[in-house]
Amino acid sequence: MENRIAQFWDDAIVPSLVEYIKIPAKSPHFDKDWEEKGHIEAAVQLADRWCRKHAVPGMKQEIVRLPGRTPVLLLEVPATDSSSKTILMYGHLDKQPEMTGWREGFGPWIPVIEDGKLYGRGGADDGYAVFASLAALRSLNEVRADLPRIVVLIECCEESGSYDLPAYLEFLSQKIGTPDLVIGLDSGCGNYEQLWGTTSLRGLVNGVLTVEVLTEGVHSGDASGVVASSFRVARELLSRVDDSETGLVWHAAFHAPIPPERGEQAKRAAKVLGEQVWRKFPFVGGMQPMAEDLADLVLNRSWRPMLAVTGADGLPTPANAGNVLRPKTALALSLRLPPTVQAEGAAAVLKTLLEKDPPYDAKVSFEYGQAATGWHAPRTADWLEKALEESSSKYFNKPVMWMGEGGTIPFMAMLGAKFPQAQFLITGVLGPHSNAHGPNEFLHIDYAKKLTACVADVIAALPK
């Protein structure tokens, strides 16, 4: 099966992913004119044509559209066994924006294959998912495996927080049914040497903190010492959230207990990965990670709240900065939350924390744009754990590993709440240096091939 899948990837999937990467299908949050520009439509049409060309027997497919919302691609494959079970497979086609810092000759919409990696925006996050899902089903059909009913749902709003998805889940509820297993291919892997399962995803509150101190800029020599710098006020407000020396987030509302089994899994992952836990990031020379203990670093990025400033307004570039005390500073904040913290409540606490009793009575506002609750996997069933262990050993010659991920996939929390009895296999190809959302994002082609084979084995292993 592995050789068959690998050849199909080379012949049919990689050429289509090359074309997909060329499409600037930015998610609606980053492209308000997405409908008029038609890039998301082009990505959906590409996937739709490919699926029709490579359909398995009996497969139905449609592009589903609700007014004012991004479309979804829906595939339905009838059962070939006698069970009444259903597997739901998930992916998305929308992309993050360009980001600066791409290597010379590389770019977000310029597909480049180098050293077994396909560079370009969206290939690994998460354009490959629809192709890999159907490749797994084709391989099982070719060996005449008895399969349950399969539904493949591909959305186009994930990078915007999946705000269109609940409407589609409701609209398509009868077609989706009640899945016994959910397979999501939009996560990460600790290395490219074995299969990785995702045990949790952090939640997220993001928004903009704005501090205003003047109605217009004034000479800094005249005003400094009389008018507080808006940046200093913002810095003082941020210190209410975290410790600037350690990064420790203060408020209990942003914390949750770490389950003992997740702590043990973090230790095992740290032992396997070693310093790759932090060396996978493009640190500048001499820069050190936030903690020495590797298991602590794993838990920092998966179970502990962390605050980051991801953007700013009101700050001129250094070349254009005069001796002016600026009227305001606006900072884009990203607060990652433990998987089990309810994001809406945390967002309300964060807003109060930042706005209450501002220094010098400055004008302060925090408007949050997204509050997405994380996800914590249910206990893995024995059959699923066995299937994953066997498939990782078969295709990688190493055991399966488990680790929480630091990112947020709102879809997982939605489905976890909607289908509490379902088993979840959340996995993906975003490993060391793959750099999703950043410059030089790539898809590790060989790993994706083996992951596809593992997914096929898991589908076949679902108890009848």
Tab-separated table of N, CA and C in Angstrom, residues 21 95-97 102 106-107 112 118-127 159 430 433-443:
chain	number	residue	atom	x	y	z
A	21	ILE	N	-0.762	26.005	-4.729
A	21	ILE	CA	0.076	26.990	-4.056
A	21	ILE	C	0.095	28.308	-4.818
A	95	LYS	N	-5.936	30.165	3.183
A	95	LYS	CA	-4.528	30.308	3.537
A	95	LYS	C	-4.281	31.552	4.392
A	96	GLN	N	-3.145	31.526	5.065
A	96	GLN	CA	-2.640	32.702	5.753
A	96	GLN	C	-2.065	33.694	4.734
A	97	PRO	N	-1.883	34.969	5.140
A	97	PRO	CA	-1.314	35.947	4.204
A	97	PRO	C	0.170	35.707	3.931
A	102	TRP	N	10.772	35.559	2.918
A	102	TRP	CA	10.985	34.375	2.087
A	102	TRP	C	12.379	34.413	1.458
A	106	PHE	N	11.998	32.198	-3.655
A	106	PHE	CA	10.856	31.536	-3.038
A	106	PHE	C	9.806	32.600	-2.724
A	107	GLY	N	8.587	32.159	-2.524
A	107	GLY	CA	7.527	33.095	-2.177
A	107	GLY	C	6.256	32.349	-1.844
A	112	VAL	N	8.009	25.781	-5.069
A	112	VAL	CA	9.374	25.324	-5.342
A	112	VAL	C	9.575	23.994	-4.637
A	118	LEU	N	8.093	20.705	-0.620
A	118	LEU	CA	7.344	21.587	-1.503
A	118	LEU	C	7.082	22.888	-0.759
A	119	TYR	N	7.752	23.960	-1.208
A	119	TYR	CA	7.634	25.263	-0.551
A	119	TYR	C	6.484	26.059	-1.149
A	120	GLY	N	5.862	26.889	-0.302
A	120	GLY	CA	4.778	27.765	-0.734
A	120	GLY	C	3.659	27.769	0.289
A	121	ARG	N	2.879	28.826	0.280
A	121	ARG	CA	1.838	28.986	1.293
A	121	ARG	C	0.682	28.007	1.079
A	122	GLY	N	0.336	27.289	2.149
A	122	GLY	CA	-0.873	26.478	2.161
A	122	GLY	C	-0.697	25.019	1.814
A	123	GLY	N	0.423	24.624	1.259
A	123	GLY	CA	0.585	23.221	0.888
A	123	GLY	C	0.489	22.293	2.092
A	124	ALA	N	1.184	22.677	3.186
A	124	ALA	CA	1.155	21.881	4.409
A	124	ALA	C	0.038	22.304	5.344
A	125	ASP	N	-0.431	23.545	5.196
A	125	ASP	CA	-1.449	24.094	6.096
A	125	ASP	C	-2.559	24.748	5.287
A	126	ASP	N	-3.492	23.993	4.740
A	126	ASP	CA	-3.695	22.578	4.932
A	126	ASP	C	-4.178	21.977	3.615
A	127	GLY	N	-3.642	22.548	2.498
A	127	GLY	CA	-4.156	22.155	1.193
A	127	GLY	C	-4.008	20.686	0.867
A	159	GLU	N	-8.552	29.566	8.686
A	159	GLU	CA	-7.558	30.529	9.127
A	159	GLU	C	-8.195	31.810	9.662
A	430	LEU	N	3.024	19.385	9.823
A	430	LEU	CA	3.736	20.608	10.192
A	430	LEU	C	4.795	20.289	11.242
A	433	HIS	N	10.746	23.260	11.247
A	433	HIS	CA	11.100	24.228	10.208
A	433	HIS	C	10.054	24.373	9.106
A	434	SER	N	8.919	23.663	9.194
A	434	SER	CA	7.908	23.776	8.141
A	434	SER	C	7.255	25.148	8.130
A	435	ASN	N	7.235	25.813	9.287
A	435	ASN	CA	6.970	27.249	9.382
A	435	ASN	C	5.612	27.677	8.830
A	436	ALA	N	4.561	27.008	9.247
A	436	ALA	CA	3.218	27.433	8.865
A	436	ALA	C	2.978	28.862	9.308
A	437	HIS	N	2.317	29.632	8.476
A	437	HIS	CA	1.970	31.038	8.696
A	437	HIS	C	3.154	31.973	8.486
A	438	GLY	N	4.364	31.444	8.414
A	438	GLY	CA	5.540	32.287	8.282
A	438	GLY	C	6.164	32.172	6.906
A	439	PRO	N	7.360	32.743	6.736
A	439	PRO	CA	8.058	32.604	5.457
A	439	PRO	C	8.617	31.205	5.285
A	440	ASN	N	8.762	30.790	4.042
A	440	ASN	CA	9.383	29.509	3.692
A	440	ASN	C	8.619	28.300	4.221
A	441	GLU	N	7.294	28.414	4.299
A	441	GLU	CA	6.469	27.266	4.667
A	441	GLU	C	6.701	26.137	3.665
A	442	PHE	N	6.787	24.901	4.169
A	442	PHE	CA	6.958	23.782	3.244
A	442	PHE	C	6.195	22.558	3.697
A	443	LEU	N	5.952	21.691	2.734
A	443	LEU	CA	5.369	20.372	2.949
A	443	LEU	C	6.459	19.334	2.744
